[in-house]
Amino acid sequence: MASTKTLLVVLIAALAQSSLAQNSIYKSTPLPEGLLGVGKPFPRMENGTVLTHSGYTNSPAPSLTVFRLTGTSPTAASLWPADSAVVSVHDACARAGHGAIAVVQAVNASEQRAWLVMSLDPSGRVESEFRTNPYVAHQVAVDGSGNIWTLGVDSEAKEHKADYNIMREYSPDGQLLRSAVPRSTFATKLDPSVNVGGTVGFSFLRARGPNIAAYIAQTREWIEVAPDGQVVSRAKVRMPANPGYPATYPLILAVTQSGSVFLQSAGFSVCKLDVQSGACSAVNEPKEALLGASGNDLLFYSLSAPTHADWVHP
């Protein structure tokens, strides 16, 4: 399995081979020192907020960093449920105007596992949490009404070789509202939501307008569901080949306010996805790492000198 650091080194190696398209950048925003760069976790940016998390910790030390682009310093949050011995942060996303949501696995000294959705206020304090056992959430997104969607595995159904829906919608207080997309519709032996890394890449879950969309790395599919849980789009993603790179898969995914979807692969190659057909057309953007989207703009940053974010009209 490829490490985050290895993947970032692949990206930065390509920087030396190309120059930055300065004429497409119309403004820059300062970034705090140490937030991004080589060896750092891949960031997620949405709702004007950049999030990074450590993934694994065996102490209550902060494991999630939240930085609002309108701010001057990041917020460090501790995701440490009571009686934990080890905590793994699977994913985190920003809520519009109010804090963040994280999905975690907590293991106690008796090796009992709890899978939780944790809500944080703007200061980084955990204000509420609820369990999803036996369902394990690997990715998370928040829709326009504030409900929480997850992409994951039903460990109990898996144990009994039973079918289950991989996507779930919860109310902010933890009530299961609906589920969608049966596991049995995927032609893969592994659970679709699991990130296996390597030449397969990562899965993503994002809000897209009123819908929730998942990119499934193992099958390279874009799957989008409406608020009622009905699938409205399902397509194989076909990214353009990038000379010098044997595998082409998204490392970063960004969705604009208008619903445009952009993917970046190794070598700083950016393409725009047609969510109905799965075709992905190359676009000419700065040869920097894609940070995310704000409104209908894309933001990029330099891996070697991540001191600011560059804003681009795609």
Tab-separated table of C-alpha atoms in Angstrom:
chain	number	residue	atom	x	y	z
A	1	MET	CA	0.000	0.000	0.000
A	2	ALA	CA	1.423	3.367	-1.000
A	3	SER	CA	1.953	5.847	1.825
A	4	THR	CA	0.700	9.420	1.819
A	5	LYS	CA	4.294	10.594	1.798
A	6	THR	CA	5.136	8.438	-1.228
A	7	LEU	CA	2.173	9.773	-3.177
A	8	LEU	CA	3.092	13.346	-2.350
A	9	VAL	CA	6.676	12.743	-3.490
A	10	VAL	CA	5.297	11.482	-6.824
A	11	LEU	CA	3.400	14.750	-7.193
A	12	ILE	CA	6.315	16.967	-6.241
A	13	ALA	CA	8.654	15.183	-8.654
A	14	ALA	CA	6.474	16.356	-11.508
A	15	LEU	CA	6.755	19.974	-10.343
A	16	ALA	CA	10.371	20.107	-11.466
A	17	GLN	CA	9.307	19.175	-14.993
A	18	SER	CA	6.803	21.970	-15.528
A	19	SER	CA	6.236	25.654	-14.799
A	20	LEU	CA	3.349	27.285	-12.997
A	21	ALA	CA	0.662	28.804	-15.194
A	22	GLN	CA	0.747	32.154	-13.424
A	23	ASN	CA	-1.671	33.839	-15.827
A	24	SER	CA	-4.583	31.708	-14.568
A	25	ILE	CA	-4.140	32.715	-10.912
A	26	TYR	CA	-6.127	35.776	-9.893
A	27	LYS	CA	-5.426	35.943	-6.140
A	28	SER	CA	-3.662	34.161	-3.274
A	29	THR	CA	-4.557	33.433	0.346
A	30	PRO	CA	-1.894	32.883	3.034
A	31	LEU	CA	-1.713	29.414	4.609
A	32	PRO	CA	-0.365	28.734	8.117
A	33	GLU	CA	3.058	27.192	8.399
A	34	GLY	CA	3.048	23.389	8.747
A	35	LEU	CA	-0.534	22.848	7.577
A	36	LEU	CA	0.321	21.407	4.149
A	37	GLY	CA	3.333	20.065	2.266
A	38	VAL	CA	5.444	17.004	1.568
A	39	GLY	CA	4.863	14.268	4.156
A	40	LYS	CA	1.627	15.866	5.375
A	41	PRO	CA	-1.772	14.153	5.042
A	42	PHE	CA	-3.778	14.951	1.928
A	43	PRO	CA	-6.080	17.864	2.773
A	44	ARG	CA	-9.807	18.136	2.237
A	45	MET	CA	-11.294	21.542	1.532
A	46	GLU	CA	-14.931	22.586	1.373
A	47	ASN	CA	-17.168	25.314	2.754
A	48	GLY	CA	-14.167	27.636	2.994
A	49	THR	CA	-12.394	25.221	5.355
A	50	VAL	CA	-9.255	23.072	5.039
A	51	LEU	CA	-9.091	19.884	7.104
A	52	THR	CA	-6.262	17.412	7.702
A	53	HIS	CA	-6.138	14.486	10.117
A	54	SER	CA	-3.435	12.191	11.442
A	55	GLY	CA	-5.349	8.976	10.806
A	56	TYR	CA	-4.126	7.059	13.889
A	57	THR	CA	-3.320	8.029	17.458
A	58	ASN	CA	-2.797	6.319	20.810
A	59	SER	CA	-3.116	9.497	22.883
A	60	PRO	CA	-5.646	12.320	23.374
A	61	ALA	CA	-3.330	14.671	21.468
A	62	PRO	CA	-5.054	16.644	18.692
A	63	SER	CA	-5.610	14.489	15.614
A	64	LEU	CA	-7.702	16.840	13.428
A	65	THR	CA	-6.653	20.258	12.148
A	66	VAL	CA	-9.267	22.716	10.889
A	67	PHE	CA	-8.340	25.962	9.138
A	68	ARG	CA	-10.857	28.475	7.808
A	69	LEU	CA	-9.530	30.483	4.870
A	70	THR	CA	-10.883	33.651	6.493
A	71	GLY	CA	-8.869	32.964	9.647
A	72	THR	CA	-5.252	33.411	10.638
A	73	SER	CA	-4.487	30.234	12.604
A	74	PRO	CA	-5.754	26.638	12.490
A	75	THR	CA	-7.780	24.901	15.192
A	76	ALA	CA	-6.426	21.625	16.601
A	77	ALA	CA	-9.091	19.183	17.772
A	78	SER	CA	-8.787	16.066	19.895
A	79	LEU	CA	-11.006	13.152	18.805
A	80	TRP	CA	-10.754	10.902	21.839
A	81	PRO	CA	-13.948	9.138	22.985
A	82	ALA	CA	-14.140	8.055	26.633
A	83	ASP	CA	-12.152	4.907	27.588
A	84	SER	CA	-10.223	4.855	24.324
A	85	ALA	CA	-6.811	3.257	23.975
A	86	VAL	CA	-6.381	3.755	20.229
A	87	VAL	CA	-8.338	5.974	17.843
A	88	SER	CA	-8.292	5.942	14.038
A	89	VAL	CA	-9.742	8.935	12.204
A	90	HIS	CA	-11.222	7.645	8.949
A	91	ASP	CA	-12.427	10.922	7.438
A	92	ALA	CA	-13.614	14.438	8.296
A	93	CYS	CA	-15.597	17.152	6.533
A	94	ALA	CA	-16.595	20.754	7.194
A	95	ARG	CA	-20.126	21.914	7.938
A	96	ALA	CA	-21.267	25.146	6.319
A	97	GLY	CA	-20.693	27.864	8.900
A	98	HIS	CA	-20.427	25.492	11.840
A	99	GLY	CA	-17.497	23.262	12.737
A	100	ALA	CA	-16.780	19.801	11.374
A	101	ILE	CA	-17.865	16.159	11.332
A	102	ALA	CA	-15.459	13.241	11.772
A	103	VAL	CA	-15.901	9.475	11.530
A	104	VAL	CA	-13.618	7.457	13.797
A	105	GLN	CA	-12.900	4.004	15.166
A	106	ALA	CA	-12.168	3.868	18.894
A	107	VAL	CA	-10.679	0.755	20.536
A	108	ASN	CA	-10.568	0.393	24.324
A	109	ALA	CA	-8.143	-1.569	26.505
A	110	SER	CA	-10.310	-4.692	26.124
A	111	GLU	CA	-10.060	-4.365	22.324
A	112	GLN	CA	-13.750	-3.562	21.990
A	113	ARG	CA	-14.452	-1.385	18.964
A	114	ALA	CA	-16.807	1.539	18.627
A	115	TRP	CA	-17.477	3.295	15.323
A	116	LEU	CA	-18.610	6.844	15.844
A	117	VAL	CA	-19.682	10.025	14.122
A	118	MET	CA	-18.375	13.040	16.057
A	119	SER	CA	-19.592	16.629	15.652
A	120	LEU	CA	-17.269	19.534	16.477
A	121	ASP	CA	-18.122	23.162	17.063
A	122	PRO	CA	-16.034	25.973	15.452
A	123	SER	CA	-13.639	25.975	18.403
A	124	GLY	CA	-12.781	22.292	17.859
A	125	ARG	CA	-14.712	21.039	20.885
A	126	VAL	CA	-16.631	17.778	20.423
A	127	GLU	CA	-20.236	18.775	21.044
A	128	SER	CA	-21.910	15.435	20.289
A	129	GLU	CA	-21.235	11.916	19.068
A	130	PHE	CA	-23.166	8.765	18.198
A	131	ARG	CA	-22.303	5.158	17.436
A	132	THR	CA	-22.952	3.446	14.130
A	133	ASN	CA	-22.024	-0.148	15.174
A	134	PRO	CA	-21.971	-2.572	13.436
A	135	TYR	CA	-21.658	-0.206	10.492
A	136	VAL	CA	-18.144	1.154	9.916
A	137	ALA	CA	-18.091	4.582	8.236
A	138	HIS	CA	-14.987	5.197	6.107
A	139	GLN	CA	-16.004	8.448	4.401
A	140	VAL	CA	-18.350	11.260	5.411
A	141	ALA	CA	-20.167	14.227	3.856
A	142	VAL	CA	-22.869	16.666	4.973
A	143	ASP	CA	-25.792	17.584	2.721
A	144	GLY	CA	-27.502	20.965	2.371
A	145	SER	CA	-30.004	20.212	5.125
A	146	GLY	CA	-27.270	19.350	7.621
A	147	ASN	CA	-27.788	15.583	7.536
A	148	ILE	CA	-24.730	13.335	7.642
A	149	TRP	CA	-24.001	10.822	4.873
A	150	THR	CA	-21.446	8.058	5.176
A	151	LEU	CA	-19.823	5.449	2.960
A	152	GLY	CA	-18.904	2.278	4.783
A	153	VAL	CA	-19.192	-1.409	5.657
A	154	ASP	CA	-21.808	-3.277	7.693
A	155	SER	CA	-19.464	-5.596	9.586
A	156	GLU	CA	-22.298	-7.807	10.850
A	157	ALA	CA	-23.795	-8.302	7.393
A	158	LYS	CA	-20.325	-8.975	6.018
A	159	GLU	CA	-19.707	-11.647	8.660
A	160	HIS	CA	-22.948	-13.415	7.697
A	161	LYS	CA	-22.310	-12.922	3.963
A	162	ALA	CA	-25.516	-10.883	3.703
A	163	ASP	CA	-26.128	-7.936	1.423
A	164	TYR	CA	-26.212	-4.374	2.793
A	165	ASN	CA	-26.317	-0.775	1.553
A	166	ILE	CA	-22.941	0.944	1.610
A	167	MET	CA	-24.266	4.532	1.961
A	168	ARG	CA	-26.204	5.780	4.977
A	169	GLU	CA	-27.860	9.042	5.924
A	170	TYR	CA	-28.113	10.113	9.571
A	171	SER	CA	-29.749	13.078	11.242
A	172	PRO	CA	-27.364	15.266	13.289
A	173	ASP	CA	-28.526	13.477	16.465
A	174	GLY	CA	-27.772	10.025	15.041
A	175	GLN	CA	-31.120	8.792	13.752
A	176	LEU	CA	-30.689	6.543	10.720
A	177	LEU	CA	-32.833	8.118	7.996
A	178	ARG	CA	-32.103	5.926	4.975
A	179	SER	CA	-29.519	3.777	3.247
A	180	ALA	CA	-28.629	3.354	-0.407
A	181	VAL	CA	-26.534	1.448	-2.986
A	182	PRO	CA	-26.418	-2.337	-2.323
A	183	ARG	CA	-23.040	-4.008	-1.816
A	184	SER	CA	-24.143	-6.750	-4.225
A	185	THR	CA	-24.054	-4.308	-7.165
A	186	PHE	CA	-20.239	-4.148	-7.089
A	187	ALA	CA	-17.975	-6.590	-8.909
A	188	THR	CA	-15.239	-6.650	-6.282
A	189	LYS	CA	-14.301	-9.136	-3.562
A	190	LEU	CA	-13.329	-6.394	-1.132
A	191	ASP	CA	-15.836	-4.026	0.442
A	192	PRO	CA	-16.257	-1.081	-1.949
A	193	SER	CA	-15.731	1.668	0.631
A	194	VAL	CA	-12.360	0.357	1.821
A	195	ASN	CA	-9.294	2.300	0.680
A	196	VAL	CA	-6.658	-0.147	-0.512
A	197	GLY	CA	-4.195	2.448	-1.835
A	198	GLY	CA	-1.447	1.321	-4.212
A	199	THR	CA	-2.383	1.692	-7.877
A	200	VAL	CA	-6.092	1.747	-6.976
A	201	GLY	CA	-6.194	5.047	-5.121
A	202	PHE	CA	-8.731	6.458	-2.688
A	203	SER	CA	-12.507	6.599	-2.388
A	204	PHE	CA	-14.303	9.891	-1.763
A	205	LEU	CA	-17.727	11.041	-0.562
A	206	ARG	CA	-18.890	14.568	-1.372
A	207	ALA	CA	-22.023	16.707	-1.509
A	208	ARG	CA	-22.886	17.820	-5.035
A	209	GLY	CA	-25.762	20.281	-5.014
A	210	PRO	CA	-28.675	18.516	-3.290
A	211	ASN	CA	-27.153	15.107	-4.023
A	212	ILE	CA	-24.439	13.008	-2.407
A	213	ALA	CA	-21.776	11.488	-4.644
A	214	ALA	CA	-19.225	8.751	-4.064
A	215	TYR	CA	-16.137	7.881	-6.049
A	216	ILE	CA	-15.415	4.175	-5.496
A	217	ALA	CA	-11.706	3.593	-6.071
A	218	GLN	CA	-11.832	-0.191	-6.356
A	219	THR	CA	-14.262	-0.122	-9.280
A	220	ARG	CA	-13.463	3.439	-10.493
A	221	GLU	CA	-17.126	4.398	-10.390
A	222	TRP	CA	-18.900	7.682	-9.805
A	223	ILE	CA	-22.188	7.029	-7.976
A	224	GLU	CA	-24.571	9.854	-7.157
A	225	VAL	CA	-27.757	9.596	-5.110
A	226	ALA	CA	-30.635	12.054	-4.750
A	227	PRO	CA	-31.903	13.178	-1.313
A	228	ASP	CA	-34.424	10.302	-1.364
A	229	GLY	CA	-31.597	7.768	-1.761
A	230	GLN	CA	-32.301	6.938	-5.408
A	231	VAL	CA	-29.266	6.532	-7.670
A	232	VAL	CA	-29.333	9.259	-10.333
A	233	SER	CA	-25.905	8.640	-11.855
A	234	ARG	CA	-23.551	5.669	-11.991
A	235	ALA	CA	-20.634	5.657	-14.419
A	236	LYS	CA	-17.124	4.279	-14.861
A	237	VAL	CA	-14.617	7.108	-14.518
A	238	ARG	CA	-12.117	7.315	-17.373
A	239	MET	CA	-9.265	9.707	-16.610
A	240	PRO	CA	-6.843	10.797	-19.347
A	241	ALA	CA	-3.538	8.945	-19.558
A	242	ASN	CA	-0.577	10.861	-18.165
A	243	PRO	CA	2.781	10.045	-19.843
A	244	GLY	CA	5.341	8.821	-17.330
A	245	TYR	CA	2.760	7.568	-14.829
A	246	PRO	CA	1.645	3.910	-15.125
A	247	ALA	CA	-1.606	4.390	-13.193
A	248	THR	CA	-4.092	7.227	-13.447
A	249	TYR	CA	-6.455	7.665	-10.514
A	250	PRO	CA	-7.627	10.678	-8.479
A	251	LEU	CA	-5.579	11.787	-5.492
A	252	ILE	CA	-7.776	14.821	-4.842
A	253	LEU	CA	-11.391	15.541	-5.773
A	254	ALA	CA	-13.079	18.962	-5.776
A	255	VAL	CA	-16.729	19.886	-6.366
A	256	THR	CA	-17.644	23.485	-7.169
A	257	GLN	CA	-20.797	25.279	-6.071
A	258	SER	CA	-22.272	24.866	-9.555
A	259	GLY	CA	-21.664	21.108	-9.400
A	260	SER	CA	-18.585	20.793	-11.602
A	261	VAL	CA	-16.301	17.947	-10.517
A	262	PHE	CA	-12.507	18.131	-10.887
A	263	LEU	CA	-10.035	15.303	-10.282
A	264	GLN	CA	-6.270	15.529	-9.915
A	265	SER	CA	-3.925	12.602	-10.451
A	266	ALA	CA	-0.141	12.219	-10.130
A	267	GLY	CA	1.879	14.755	-12.091
A	268	PHE	CA	-0.570	17.554	-11.226
A	269	SER	CA	-2.868	16.441	-14.051
A	270	VAL	CA	-6.375	17.905	-13.626
A	271	CYS	CA	-9.496	16.827	-15.490
A	272	LYS	CA	-13.198	17.726	-15.399
A	273	LEU	CA	-15.629	14.850	-14.924
A	274	ASP	CA	-18.855	14.302	-16.849
A	275	VAL	CA	-20.861	12.635	-14.073
A	276	GLN	CA	-23.288	10.953	-16.474
A	277	SER	CA	-20.798	9.326	-18.845
A	278	GLY	CA	-17.697	9.080	-16.641
A	279	ALA	CA	-15.565	10.791	-19.280
A	280	CYS	CA	-12.929	13.157	-17.896
A	281	SER	CA	-11.531	15.933	-20.074
A	282	ALA	CA	-8.120	17.450	-19.341
A	283	VAL	CA	-8.047	21.092	-18.259
A	284	ASN	CA	-5.132	23.527	-18.245
A	285	GLU	CA	-4.547	24.513	-14.631
A	286	PRO	CA	-1.478	25.457	-12.545
A	287	LYS	CA	1.048	22.663	-12.047
A	288	GLU	CA	0.440	22.655	-8.313
A	289	ALA	CA	-1.409	20.398	-5.893
A	290	LEU	CA	-5.184	20.814	-5.950
A	291	LEU	CA	-6.484	21.911	-2.556
A	292	GLY	CA	-10.220	22.020	-3.273
A	293	ALA	CA	-13.000	24.314	-4.411
A	294	SER	CA	-14.491	27.506	-3.001
A	295	GLY	CA	-17.615	28.701	-4.735
A	296	ASN	CA	-16.884	28.071	-8.404
A	297	ASP	CA	-13.127	28.580	-8.060
A	298	LEU	CA	-10.386	25.982	-7.612
A	299	LEU	CA	-7.557	26.467	-5.116
A	300	PHE	CA	-4.027	25.132	-5.597
A	301	TYR	CA	-0.843	25.181	-3.513
A	302	SER	CA	2.833	24.405	-3.922
A	303	LEU	CA	3.969	21.215	-2.192
A	304	SER	CA	7.530	22.482	-1.881
A	305	ALA	CA	6.502	25.883	-0.479
A	306	PRO	CA	2.917	25.660	0.850
A	307	THR	CA	2.756	29.241	2.093
A	308	HIS	CA	-0.364	30.286	0.199
A	309	ALA	CA	-3.331	29.010	-1.814
A	310	ASP	CA	-3.710	30.183	-5.409
A	311	TRP	CA	-7.226	30.890	-6.688
A	312	VAL	CA	-8.121	29.952	-10.257
A	313	HIS	CA	-11.235	30.319	-12.417
A	314	PRO	CA	-11.473	26.859	-14.048
